[in-house]
XYZ file of C-alpha atoms in Angstrom:
786
model
C 86.739 125.807 54.564
C 89.744 127.917 53.566
C 90.575 127.984 49.854
C 93.867 128.834 48.226
C 93.969 132.007 46.161
C 96.797 132.036 43.653
C 96.032 135.544 42.333
C 99.202 137.716 42.025
C 99.351 140.506 44.568
C 100.751 143.159 42.235
C 98.408 145.802 43.511
C 99.784 148.693 45.433
C 99.532 147.978 49.170
C 99.536 150.781 51.750
C 102.578 151.352 53.978
C 100.333 151.734 57.013
C 97.874 149.034 58.007
C 95.171 148.851 60.683
C 95.906 145.661 62.657
C 93.345 143.084 63.719
C 94.584 140.464 66.201
C 93.411 136.894 65.677
C 93.502 133.833 67.912
C 93.833 130.170 67.051
C 96.229 129.981 64.101
C 97.938 132.478 61.799
C 96.492 133.016 58.284
C 98.953 132.538 55.429
C 99.047 134.663 52.200
C 97.024 133.522 49.190
C 93.948 132.216 50.992
C 90.206 132.981 50.749
C 88.684 132.361 54.158
C 85.892 133.731 56.383
C 86.677 135.051 59.866
C 84.370 136.259 62.630
C 84.965 139.563 64.401
C 83.290 140.017 67.783
C 85.267 142.831 69.420
C 83.369 146.155 69.209
C 86.490 148.154 68.375
C 87.427 145.712 65.612
C 83.885 145.875 64.169
C 84.139 149.671 63.944
C 87.563 149.244 62.318
C 86.066 146.938 59.656
C 83.436 149.558 58.817
C 86.106 152.256 58.491
C 88.346 150.046 56.332
C 85.474 149.144 53.995
C 84.934 152.853 53.458
C 88.517 153.082 52.186
C 90.805 150.549 50.469
C 89.472 147.512 52.421
C 93.040 146.401 53.332
C 93.784 145.188 56.878
C 96.685 143.464 58.618
C 96.114 140.176 60.419
C 98.490 139.390 63.285
C 98.394 136.472 65.766
C 97.975 137.023 69.493
C 100.613 135.372 71.672
C 99.708 132.657 74.180
C 98.205 133.936 77.410
C 97.327 137.378 75.960
C 93.666 138.388 76.101
C 93.665 142.070 75.057
C 95.528 143.233 71.902
C 98.664 145.248 72.673
C 101.996 146.015 71.105
C 103.819 143.411 73.193
C 101.068 140.804 72.914
C 101.203 140.258 69.123
C 103.644 138.579 66.759
C 105.437 141.110 64.457
C 104.925 139.144 61.229
C 101.436 138.765 59.763
C 99.444 138.740 56.538
C 97.868 141.663 54.671
C 94.312 140.885 53.569
C 91.571 142.476 51.481
C 88.001 142.352 52.772
C 85.824 140.895 50.004
C 82.474 140.745 51.760
C 80.920 141.567 55.130
C 77.940 139.909 56.860
C 76.404 141.310 60.045
C 75.665 138.802 62.843
C 72.729 138.910 65.328
C 75.000 139.348 68.349
C 76.534 142.561 66.992
C 79.603 140.965 65.488
C 80.448 140.587 61.803
C 81.596 137.765 59.561
C 83.969 138.860 56.809
C 85.373 137.024 53.807
C 88.994 137.975 53.198
C 91.662 137.327 50.601
C 95.155 137.289 52.097
C 97.754 138.947 49.889
C 101.256 139.188 51.293
C 103.467 138.831 54.350
C 104.420 141.958 56.256
C 106.531 142.865 59.233
C 105.540 145.552 61.729
C 108.167 148.312 61.662
C 106.565 150.801 64.038
C 103.252 150.987 65.799
C 101.571 154.314 65.207
C 98.555 153.800 67.448
C 99.086 151.450 70.374
C 95.478 151.316 71.575
C 92.862 149.148 69.928
C 92.423 149.498 66.996
C 96.185 149.481 66.386
C 97.773 151.207 63.382
C 101.284 150.263 62.272
C 103.853 151.086 59.596
C 104.744 147.828 57.874
C 107.399 146.349 55.581
C 106.149 143.810 52.993
C 108.166 140.588 52.714
C 108.795 138.776 49.445
C 109.910 135.189 48.803
C 113.631 134.447 48.364
C 115.180 131.680 46.201
C 111.937 130.709 44.549
C 113.104 129.001 41.319
C 116.184 126.910 42.104
C 116.520 123.217 41.318
C 116.499 122.340 45.053
C 113.243 124.221 45.497
C 111.623 122.323 42.632
C 112.753 119.011 44.124
C 111.405 120.032 47.494
C 108.082 121.008 45.888
C 107.706 117.551 44.391
C 108.642 115.930 47.733
C 106.058 118.040 49.594
C 103.292 117.222 47.142
C 104.186 113.513 47.219
C 104.193 113.328 51.016
C 100.948 115.312 51.296
C 99.304 113.041 48.761
C 99.931 110.062 51.092
C 98.437 111.917 54.051
C 95.412 113.215 52.125
C 94.523 109.828 50.606
C 93.955 108.255 54.046
C 92.578 111.315 55.782
C 88.863 112.020 55.315
C 89.384 115.646 56.431
C 91.051 116.441 53.093
C 88.427 117.209 50.448
C 88.946 116.639 46.754
C 88.869 120.386 46.210
C 91.746 120.872 48.655
C 93.801 118.249 46.814
C 93.223 119.975 43.464
C 94.138 123.400 44.873
C 97.369 121.994 46.311
C 98.393 120.439 42.976
C 97.541 123.539 40.885
C 99.575 126.031 42.917
C 102.440 127.272 40.777
C 104.564 129.240 43.247
C 106.739 126.990 45.511
C 106.468 129.361 48.468
C 102.683 129.303 48.268
C 102.775 125.461 48.197
C 104.631 125.460 51.515
C 102.213 128.068 52.938
C 99.148 126.081 51.913
C 100.464 122.833 53.386
C 101.451 124.572 56.643
C 97.940 126.035 56.901
C 96.200 122.663 56.566
C 98.541 120.566 58.750
C 97.302 119.860 62.260
C 100.290 121.441 64.001
C 100.803 123.892 66.847
C 100.154 127.555 66.090
C 103.693 128.524 67.160
C 105.059 126.155 64.505
C 102.746 127.757 61.899
C 103.833 131.250 62.962
C 107.473 130.202 62.581
C 106.738 129.031 58.997
C 105.004 132.367 58.309
C 108.095 134.276 59.432
C 110.505 132.363 57.087
C 111.008 134.326 53.807
C 113.574 131.930 52.306
C 111.492 129.518 50.231
C 113.931 126.590 50.470
C 114.186 126.865 54.269
C 110.434 127.220 54.525
C 109.846 124.090 52.460
C 112.444 122.096 54.406
C 110.779 123.034 57.687
C 107.341 122.088 56.325
C 108.745 118.748 55.107
C 109.951 118.000 58.643
C 106.487 118.782 60.008
C 104.892 116.479 57.392
C 107.158 113.629 58.494
C 106.110 114.167 62.140
C 102.478 114.192 61.086
C 102.954 110.936 59.203
C 104.514 109.256 62.272
C 101.635 110.436 64.449
C 99.171 109.158 61.883
C 100.875 105.724 61.855
C 100.666 105.519 65.648
C 97.043 106.652 65.526
C 96.155 103.957 62.995
C 97.939 101.284 65.063
C 96.142 102.316 68.276
C 92.786 102.470 66.528
C 93.424 99.057 64.999
C 94.183 97.544 68.416
C 91.081 99.127 69.946
C 88.899 97.926 67.068
C 90.353 94.436 67.382
C 89.612 94.317 71.119
C 86.119 95.645 70.588
C 85.474 93.063 67.903
C 86.761 90.275 70.174
C 84.632 91.525 73.083
C 81.557 91.685 70.893
C 82.272 88.262 69.429
C 82.753 86.778 72.923
C 79.550 88.419 74.102
C 77.500 87.007 71.219
C 79.049 83.547 71.628
C 78.265 83.553 75.355
C 74.718 84.631 74.699
C 74.323 81.872 72.122
C 75.833 79.340 74.547
C 73.460 80.501 77.269
C 70.496 80.124 74.935
C 71.639 76.629 73.882
C 72.047 75.571 77.534
C 68.581 76.868 78.349
C 67.127 74.918 75.417
C 68.863 71.759 76.626
C 67.855 72.374 80.251
C 71.480 72.673 81.377
C 71.007 75.841 83.414
C 72.686 79.221 83.142
C 76.300 80.373 83.159
C 78.753 80.094 86.056
C 78.061 83.640 87.243
C 74.355 82.937 87.539
C 75.091 79.707 89.376
C 77.350 81.513 91.811
C 74.829 84.283 92.361
C 72.103 81.735 93.080
C 74.392 79.858 95.469
C 75.296 83.080 97.314
C 71.650 84.139 97.644
C 70.468 80.765 98.909
C 73.246 80.531 101.455
C 72.803 84.110 102.718
C 69.020 83.731 102.990
C 69.547 80.651 105.168
C 71.498 82.804 107.680
C 68.421 84.994 108.423
C 70.642 88.060 108.862
C 69.198 91.333 110.084
C 69.941 95.057 110.160
C 73.213 96.477 108.916
C 74.638 93.065 108.036
C 71.727 92.159 105.802
C 71.690 95.543 104.022
C 75.432 95.559 103.341
C 75.473 92.014 101.974
C 72.440 92.726 99.785
C 74.288 95.691 98.277
C 77.261 93.466 97.467
C 74.962 90.862 95.897
C 73.326 93.497 93.696
C 76.737 94.800 92.667
C 77.884 91.266 91.835
C 74.790 90.682 89.711
C 75.520 93.614 87.378
C 79.323 93.323 87.188
C 80.864 91.776 84.096
C 83.183 88.796 84.765
C 85.949 90.618 82.866
C 85.881 93.495 85.374
C 88.693 93.525 87.992
C 86.120 94.399 90.670
C 84.191 91.233 89.833
C 86.877 89.065 91.419
C 87.048 91.306 94.503
C 83.282 91.143 95.109
C 83.151 87.396 94.435
C 85.958 86.704 96.939
C 84.176 88.875 99.505
C 80.861 87.041 99.089
C 82.657 83.696 99.133
C 84.096 84.587 102.556
C 80.713 85.795 103.800
C 78.956 82.521 102.951
C 81.859 80.520 104.466
C 81.546 82.099 107.928
C 79.457 80.361 110.624
C 76.812 83.067 111.100
C 74.162 80.670 112.482
C 76.323 78.160 114.360
C 74.724 77.334 117.736
C 77.223 77.537 120.627
C 76.305 74.279 122.396
C 79.009 72.334 124.235
C 79.046 68.637 125.081
C 81.924 67.493 127.287
C 82.490 65.961 130.697
C 85.331 66.526 133.145
C 86.351 62.858 133.289
C 86.944 62.760 129.538
C 88.769 66.082 129.693
C 91.013 64.854 132.522
C 91.754 61.636 130.615
C 92.670 63.575 127.488
C 95.039 65.849 129.410
C 96.647 62.907 131.217
C 97.060 60.946 128.009
C 98.854 63.780 126.249
C 100.965 65.199 129.109
C 102.867 63.818 132.055
C 103.109 65.839 135.234
C 101.841 69.427 135.198
C 99.398 68.375 137.913
C 98.705 71.901 139.074
C 98.253 73.162 135.517
C 95.844 70.355 134.634
C 93.888 70.991 137.823
C 93.555 74.665 136.919
C 92.302 73.749 133.442
C 89.728 71.263 134.793
C 88.491 73.887 137.274
C 88.174 76.355 134.448
C 86.156 73.896 132.356
C 83.946 73.051 135.345
C 82.982 76.715 135.764
C 82.364 76.965 132.042
C 80.022 73.965 132.113
C 78.238 75.034 135.296
C 77.493 78.502 133.930
C 76.497 77.086 130.538
C 78.243 80.127 129.180
C 80.908 79.982 126.477
C 81.866 83.641 126.685
C 84.954 85.115 128.248
C 87.159 82.015 127.934
C 90.709 83.346 127.603
C 93.674 81.451 129.093
C 97.326 82.421 128.833
C 99.994 79.737 129.272
C 103.305 81.258 130.345
C 106.449 79.178 130.536
C 109.834 78.388 128.970
C 110.100 76.779 125.510
C 109.458 73.067 125.209
C 107.284 72.549 128.297
C 104.095 71.755 126.346
C 102.138 75.007 126.023
C 101.027 74.438 122.438
C 100.262 70.754 122.935
C 98.149 71.639 125.988
C 95.991 73.808 123.762
C 95.462 70.902 121.367
C 94.582 68.649 124.299
C 91.951 71.125 125.525
C 90.378 71.211 122.052
C 90.402 67.408 122.004
C 88.865 67.220 125.492
C 86.087 69.627 124.498
C 85.539 67.963 121.125
C 86.123 71.252 119.323
C 87.911 72.333 116.181
C 91.407 73.679 116.763
C 93.070 76.569 114.936
C 96.538 77.833 115.765
C 98.485 80.828 114.505
C 101.609 82.540 115.748
C 101.970 86.281 116.238
C 105.706 86.115 116.934
C 107.443 88.831 114.912
C 104.109 90.207 113.677
C 104.238 93.971 113.036
C 101.090 94.592 111.004
C 97.728 94.938 112.736
C 96.050 93.906 109.454
C 97.221 90.354 110.201
C 94.723 90.402 113.102
C 91.966 92.693 111.846
C 92.326 92.251 108.075
C 93.032 94.629 105.201
C 90.519 97.142 103.966
C 89.030 96.266 100.562
C 90.626 99.213 98.800
C 92.972 97.210 96.592
C 93.191 93.859 94.845
C 94.801 91.254 97.087
C 93.197 92.405 100.353
C 92.605 89.577 102.834
C 90.698 89.062 106.085
C 92.613 88.802 109.354
C 93.622 85.606 111.138
C 90.470 85.580 113.263
C 88.136 85.480 110.243
C 90.422 83.011 108.470
C 90.248 80.724 111.498
C 86.449 80.882 111.636
C 86.264 80.080 107.916
C 88.603 77.119 108.461
C 86.861 75.681 111.532
C 83.296 76.423 110.284
C 82.045 76.934 113.829
C 81.509 79.833 116.210
C 82.961 77.892 119.146
C 86.411 76.680 118.113
C 89.573 76.677 120.216
C 91.942 79.367 118.943
C 95.570 79.232 120.028
C 97.560 82.459 119.637
C 101.232 81.551 120.033
C 104.198 83.749 121.024
C 102.136 86.739 122.110
C 105.179 88.174 123.895
C 107.135 88.518 120.635
C 104.915 90.944 118.708
C 106.435 94.137 117.360
C 105.328 97.648 116.455
C 105.912 99.330 113.081
C 104.440 102.022 110.837
C 101.818 99.428 109.840
C 100.333 99.474 113.328
C 100.464 97.670 116.676
C 99.112 94.091 116.599
C 98.993 93.972 120.420
C 96.511 96.841 120.408
C 94.442 95.064 117.749
C 94.272 92.012 120.028
C 92.722 94.107 122.810
C 89.345 94.024 121.069
C 89.715 90.359 120.101
C 90.432 89.213 123.678
C 87.942 91.458 125.471
C 84.650 89.630 126.283
C 82.888 92.988 126.510
C 83.875 94.007 122.970
C 84.358 90.899 120.874
C 80.650 90.148 120.611
C 80.607 92.692 117.751
C 84.124 92.316 116.380
C 84.715 94.099 113.066
C 87.283 92.737 110.667
C 88.417 95.475 108.271
C 87.911 93.204 105.274
C 84.278 92.186 105.844
C 83.510 95.458 107.726
C 80.514 93.883 109.470
C 79.972 93.043 113.155
C 80.648 89.371 113.927
C 80.245 87.647 117.291
C 83.516 85.943 118.331
C 82.716 85.925 122.056
C 82.121 82.148 121.959
C 85.640 81.379 120.738
C 87.808 79.658 123.382
C 91.042 81.677 123.168
C 94.287 80.162 124.444
C 97.367 82.370 124.400
C 100.995 81.329 124.951
C 104.063 83.321 125.954
C 107.535 82.682 127.317
C 107.347 85.747 129.532
C 104.818 88.429 130.406
C 107.404 91.213 130.649
C 106.881 92.379 127.057
C 103.092 91.874 126.988
C 101.119 95.134 127.461
C 99.332 95.278 130.819
C 95.871 95.957 129.300
C 96.270 92.720 127.343
C 97.300 90.767 130.446
C 94.244 92.048 132.302
C 91.988 90.280 129.773
C 93.515 86.825 130.369
C 93.891 84.303 133.157
C 97.587 83.516 133.542
C 98.596 79.864 134.097
C 102.331 79.394 134.541
C 104.070 76.204 133.426
C 107.348 75.502 135.241
C 110.230 73.596 133.680
C 110.705 69.847 134.159
C 113.078 68.181 136.618
C 115.059 65.035 135.790
C 112.473 62.541 137.049
C 109.725 64.233 135.006
C 111.893 64.228 131.892
C 112.496 60.518 132.485
C 108.775 59.704 132.503
C 108.078 62.002 129.523
C 110.818 60.298 127.541
C 109.543 56.804 128.385
C 105.898 57.566 127.620
C 106.087 59.993 124.714
C 109.482 60.970 123.346
C 111.106 57.571 122.797
C 108.094 55.928 121.030
C 107.588 59.057 118.908
C 111.256 59.265 117.914
C 111.485 55.538 117.103
C 108.502 55.775 114.776
C 109.846 58.960 113.223
C 113.153 57.272 112.352
C 111.686 54.000 111.074
C 112.618 51.842 114.077
C 110.451 49.353 115.931
C 109.875 49.373 119.675
C 111.593 46.015 120.173
C 114.773 47.162 118.363
C 115.899 49.753 120.924
C 115.792 49.644 124.706
C 116.631 52.392 127.186
C 117.459 51.924 130.843
C 116.430 54.400 133.478
C 120.052 55.439 134.008
C 120.661 56.045 130.297
C 117.629 58.365 129.990
C 118.655 60.240 133.146
C 122.174 60.538 131.735
C 120.830 62.192 128.567
C 118.704 64.561 130.673
C 121.594 65.543 132.970
C 124.523 65.547 130.565
C 122.961 66.763 127.288
C 119.522 68.304 127.898
C 119.488 70.277 131.100
C 117.135 73.033 129.842
C 113.633 73.610 131.239
C 111.766 71.931 128.378
C 112.237 68.644 126.518
C 112.946 69.786 122.959
C 116.696 69.279 123.254
C 116.029 65.890 124.866
C 113.917 64.908 121.836
C 116.576 66.144 119.397
C 119.208 64.027 121.129
C 116.950 60.961 120.943
C 116.437 61.605 117.216
C 120.181 61.845 116.734
C 120.770 58.508 118.509
C 117.983 56.796 116.541
C 119.269 58.100 113.199
C 122.640 56.534 113.864
C 121.013 53.277 114.995
C 118.860 53.309 111.840
C 122.018 53.616 109.775
C 123.508 50.540 111.525
C 120.271 48.584 110.968
C 120.272 49.306 107.240
C 123.985 48.504 106.903
C 123.498 45.159 108.739
C 120.616 44.205 106.429
C 122.572 45.141 103.310
C 125.747 43.304 104.336
C 124.429 40.215 106.129
C 120.816 40.065 105.107
C 119.848 39.831 108.779
C 118.339 42.692 110.809
C 120.347 44.058 113.707
C 119.494 42.522 117.050
C 117.933 44.507 119.870
C 120.149 47.363 121.051
C 120.278 48.468 124.668
C 121.338 52.097 124.822
C 124.020 52.512 127.475
C 126.122 55.419 128.629
C 128.903 54.341 126.277
C 126.574 54.244 123.244
C 125.135 57.643 124.189
C 128.604 59.214 124.262
C 129.502 57.432 121.033
C 126.486 58.923 119.239
C 126.169 62.295 120.984
C 129.803 63.041 121.769
C 131.220 64.166 125.080
C 128.665 65.458 127.617
C 127.712 69.093 127.293
C 127.031 69.285 131.037
C 129.497 67.000 132.865
C 128.809 66.078 136.469
C 131.210 68.721 137.672
C 129.122 71.424 135.985
C 126.653 71.311 138.853
C 127.084 74.784 140.225
C 128.718 74.758 143.665
C 130.171 77.228 146.099
C 133.320 75.298 147.035
C 135.597 78.105 148.223
C 135.384 81.414 150.121
C 133.846 84.313 148.168
C 131.307 82.136 146.336
C 127.574 81.612 146.704
C 124.818 80.093 144.565
C 121.602 81.953 143.847
C 118.454 81.311 141.846
C 117.397 83.358 138.843
C 114.324 83.527 136.624
C 114.658 83.862 132.833
C 112.271 83.610 129.899
C 113.618 80.091 129.352
C 112.767 79.028 132.899
C 114.612 79.021 136.193
C 118.407 78.918 136.403
C 121.130 78.803 139.022
C 123.459 81.744 139.386
C 126.986 81.555 140.817
C 128.289 84.716 142.456
C 132.078 85.057 142.732
C 133.924 87.643 144.822
C 137.633 88.198 145.352
C 139.889 90.926 146.724
C 143.244 92.350 145.756
C 145.388 94.800 147.717
C 144.832 98.300 146.493
C 142.540 101.259 146.659
C 139.148 100.779 148.303
C 136.314 100.148 145.853
C 134.014 97.643 144.133
C 134.196 96.389 140.516
C 131.155 94.631 138.990
C 131.336 92.375 135.914
C 129.050 89.833 134.266
C 126.763 92.123 132.194
C 124.539 93.226 135.087
C 121.526 95.436 134.577
C 120.946 98.668 136.493
C 118.725 97.038 139.142
C 121.283 94.313 139.824
C 124.067 96.898 140.086
C 122.050 98.744 142.724
C 121.532 95.459 144.599
C 125.309 94.871 144.477
C 125.921 98.313 145.986
C 123.455 97.558 148.797
C 125.104 94.154 149.377
C 128.558 95.774 149.592
C 127.412 98.372 152.109
C 125.678 95.757 154.282
C 128.662 93.400 154.040
C 130.984 96.155 155.301
C 128.641 97.012 158.170
C 128.063 93.423 159.337
C 131.676 92.465 158.735
C 132.881 95.121 161.124
C 130.049 94.916 163.665
C 129.388 91.154 163.787
C 132.667 89.533 162.807
C 135.155 92.136 163.989
C 136.735 92.842 160.603
C 139.070 95.834 160.768
C 137.893 98.888 158.803
C 141.365 99.111 157.340
C 140.794 95.805 155.515
C 138.148 97.422 153.313
C 140.342 100.489 152.848
C 143.348 98.474 151.690
C 141.540 95.954 149.463
C 139.728 96.358 146.171
C 136.813 93.929 145.816
C 135.737 92.427 142.474
C 132.266 90.866 142.194
C 131.577 88.707 139.113
C 128.727 86.567 137.779
C 129.935 83.895 135.292
C 128.484 83.513 131.809
C 129.366 87.143 131.331
C 127.859 87.372 127.831
C 124.359 86.695 129.186
C 122.469 89.825 130.384
C 121.286 89.614 133.987
C 119.069 91.919 135.963
C 116.645 92.054 138.866
C 116.884 92.507 142.640
C 116.456 88.848 143.703
C 120.212 88.166 143.894
C 120.671 90.670 146.732
C 121.189 88.181 149.595
C 123.317 85.944 147.313
C 125.766 88.768 146.540
C 125.932 89.883 150.176
C 126.598 86.259 151.278
C 129.425 85.932 148.728
C 131.020 89.169 149.994
C 130.880 88.104 153.638
C 132.172 84.633 152.685
C 135.164 86.430 151.140
C 135.666 88.700 154.144
C 135.553 85.782 156.607
C 137.493 83.415 154.378
C 134.876 80.728 154.927
C 132.956 78.509 152.441
C 129.150 78.538 152.649
C 127.071 75.455 153.527
C 127.189 72.723 150.854
C 124.206 72.267 148.480
C 122.637 75.505 149.665
C 121.101 77.992 147.221
C 119.202 81.176 147.949
C 117.038 83.914 146.480
C 115.730 87.141 147.941
C 115.893 90.888 147.568
C 117.986 92.690 150.177
C 117.169 96.049 151.724
C 119.757 98.455 153.105
C 118.632 97.688 156.663
C 119.037 93.919 156.187
C 115.432 92.922 155.468
C 114.851 90.054 153.003
C 112.096 91.056 150.583
C 109.881 88.753 148.426
C 110.711 87.744 144.859
C 108.851 86.328 141.851
C 109.126 83.129 139.831
C 109.645 80.827 142.816
C 108.212 77.820 140.980
C 110.712 78.115 138.112
C 113.561 78.802 140.526
C 112.673 75.707 142.569
C 112.813 73.569 139.409
C 116.276 75.003 138.691
C 117.358 74.192 142.266
C 116.125 70.607 141.874
C 118.032 70.217 138.593
C 121.174 71.504 140.366
C 120.810 68.861 143.126
C 120.312 71.511 145.808
C 119.299 70.339 149.276
C 118.572 73.643 151.013
C 116.790 76.657 149.480
C 116.664 79.935 151.411
C 113.616 82.012 150.438
C 111.925 85.166 151.793
C 109.295 84.369 154.393
C 106.656 86.240 152.412
C 107.110 83.714 149.573
C 105.946 80.787 151.692
C 102.468 81.203 150.200
C 103.925 80.385 146.772
C 105.070 76.926 147.875
C 101.542 75.587 147.466
C 101.775 76.176 143.707
C 104.900 74.019 143.376
C 104.245 70.313 142.614
C 105.166 67.894 145.410
C 107.501 65.876 143.192
C 109.579 69.018 142.662
C 109.726 69.852 146.372
C 110.220 66.353 147.743
C 114.040 66.418 148.086
C 114.380 70.101 148.978
C 114.177 71.822 152.367
C 112.836 75.349 152.125
C 114.098 77.755 154.787
C 112.136 81.022 155.100
C 113.968 84.105 156.428
C 113.062 87.699 157.200
C 116.485 89.181 158.042
C 119.847 88.819 156.376
C 121.358 87.808 159.724
C 119.280 84.605 159.489
C 120.824 83.907 156.079
C 124.331 84.297 157.539
C 123.497 81.946 160.417
C 122.500 79.277 157.879
C 125.064 79.810 155.142
C 128.063 80.880 157.255
C 127.482 79.439 160.714
C 129.972 80.381 163.450
């Protein structure tokens, strides 16, 4: 421990001093303190100095300097007299010194170690002014507060501080004992003005006091938390002991641990699964409930014991019950229902629940989701549905990794936890509307889920254990397969659902929509009556889309207004409203003017027009092609937001129309040279693409050239080649439904599509005559007969 030495330094000090560099902190004048010298050169220097006047100079090494040098030392230090020397076993020495006075290095005589320098001794300035006395009292008062609460200050140090008479030495002593940076202490050492030195030390004391206050506050908070933790621990232990004495069992953690172990042992798990879960159980046993990881492990084990590890995949269903369930829930869709029954028959015959993946593809509102529920009902299985539309994160399918609080399993594991069986029916909706982002590709994550060869050991990232999901009956829905990756399509059996025609919508409304809507709006069956014509009028004039959602919305709108009239009649007259028969007039009164008037049936009623069939993600649709000519430069203008493929088909149609017009109908070549032709497809804001409108565009162009209207109620579809061949197209079922809704009588199709007619229900085909063609000349003979 350093002691203050208040002995006057009136002795004659040499002008040249051997310098010893020190590390750590500078040593102030007026102090008795031991220091250890380990450097061999410095040890020799000590021996030489002791043989003379025993006076050395102590200077502080700068930061980052290892070897003493002229540039590596501070220029202000303290002269010291060696009082005693003690040799150490390692070859170093321990010396007791008495520091005497400040000095400043004027010139270094010997730059190598040991260094020798000419020095200038520094005295104190302004040592006896009134301000200095006031500062002395302030320093002693502030230090007294620090020393009283600090066990590092001994009673001897307090007495030394009080008994110092020189103000400058008071500041030096306080600076030497304060726990401050060595650069701050060196700066104090270099100040010769006593008042400035004391002011600077007073600032450092204030900083030290603030740090000490913060330290005490932090220590108090820590002690308080520790005391609370200890108190809680002892109370819990006492409560546990009391419960044991009363036979009330252990704490909640012990109960949970016992429940987890019993449940997991009943699963009879083996191999990796058993080892991993045992590790989690052991971790849970030794974790404190206050630990954040405790909640994570508990949630993990809670999921593990909730999964159906031992569920036996046994199925009990018969085809008659399945057929009845499908018929009770859905009208029509005969071909679709037949496909489903065939699928279930194979499943039952094989007694194999693996590899059951069906994909329903069709426009919105045709019953894809409700078919999935009906299948689950027919099989007597639990049903779980989730939508992947707009999903951009593969963790939604395969779960999050347990690297942070809030991680969750994927939808597959959540569904198994919900259904509590290995053989549920899972419906994955809107598979065609998934996206890709920096978080991954959900479609790629579904590849493993929907692959019978892989999903027997499916690994969710959250549980990170193999789980057999091969017995799950997966049903997938989509509006179109265009945006679904081909590897995903290869794993599923595609069943297409066409849109409904008017007669089907009529039966659906009578059997399902009207009763459902009446109940939904608080009306009784005997309060509202619909005629066949009124339901057909709603279907034709207000709900001409492929599905029946708009039809149902219109029924809800009518019933809401009727409900209002019923309530008003009861409030005003006290009598309920009599039975209402919904007529065409009431429909228009409640729904407004028709959205699709009768004259909106698409017709080709003048030269230059033809009607084609198109396929969209919303179902089939009719497409009117319009062509006209104006005198001017030869050429072709295309409008109606056509895609690249359709533009190429238009170019082929124009070339073939020119060739046949001149060769077959004797049109003068000059007519094409003097007329500019404009080909347009109405509803120009709707994008259109595909090659199937080839023969329709060519027919419209030749109708314009000949000035003749095509055959009434005739529609067509087919790709056109440059040599006049009619090539096959896709989506014939949906296009036929669109033709039936448009009251078409004749449908021209490519001959190669005749095989697709078997897939179209008879009630859709019954009023339509299909005419297969191979060459475009056959189309002209039918649409523009001579």
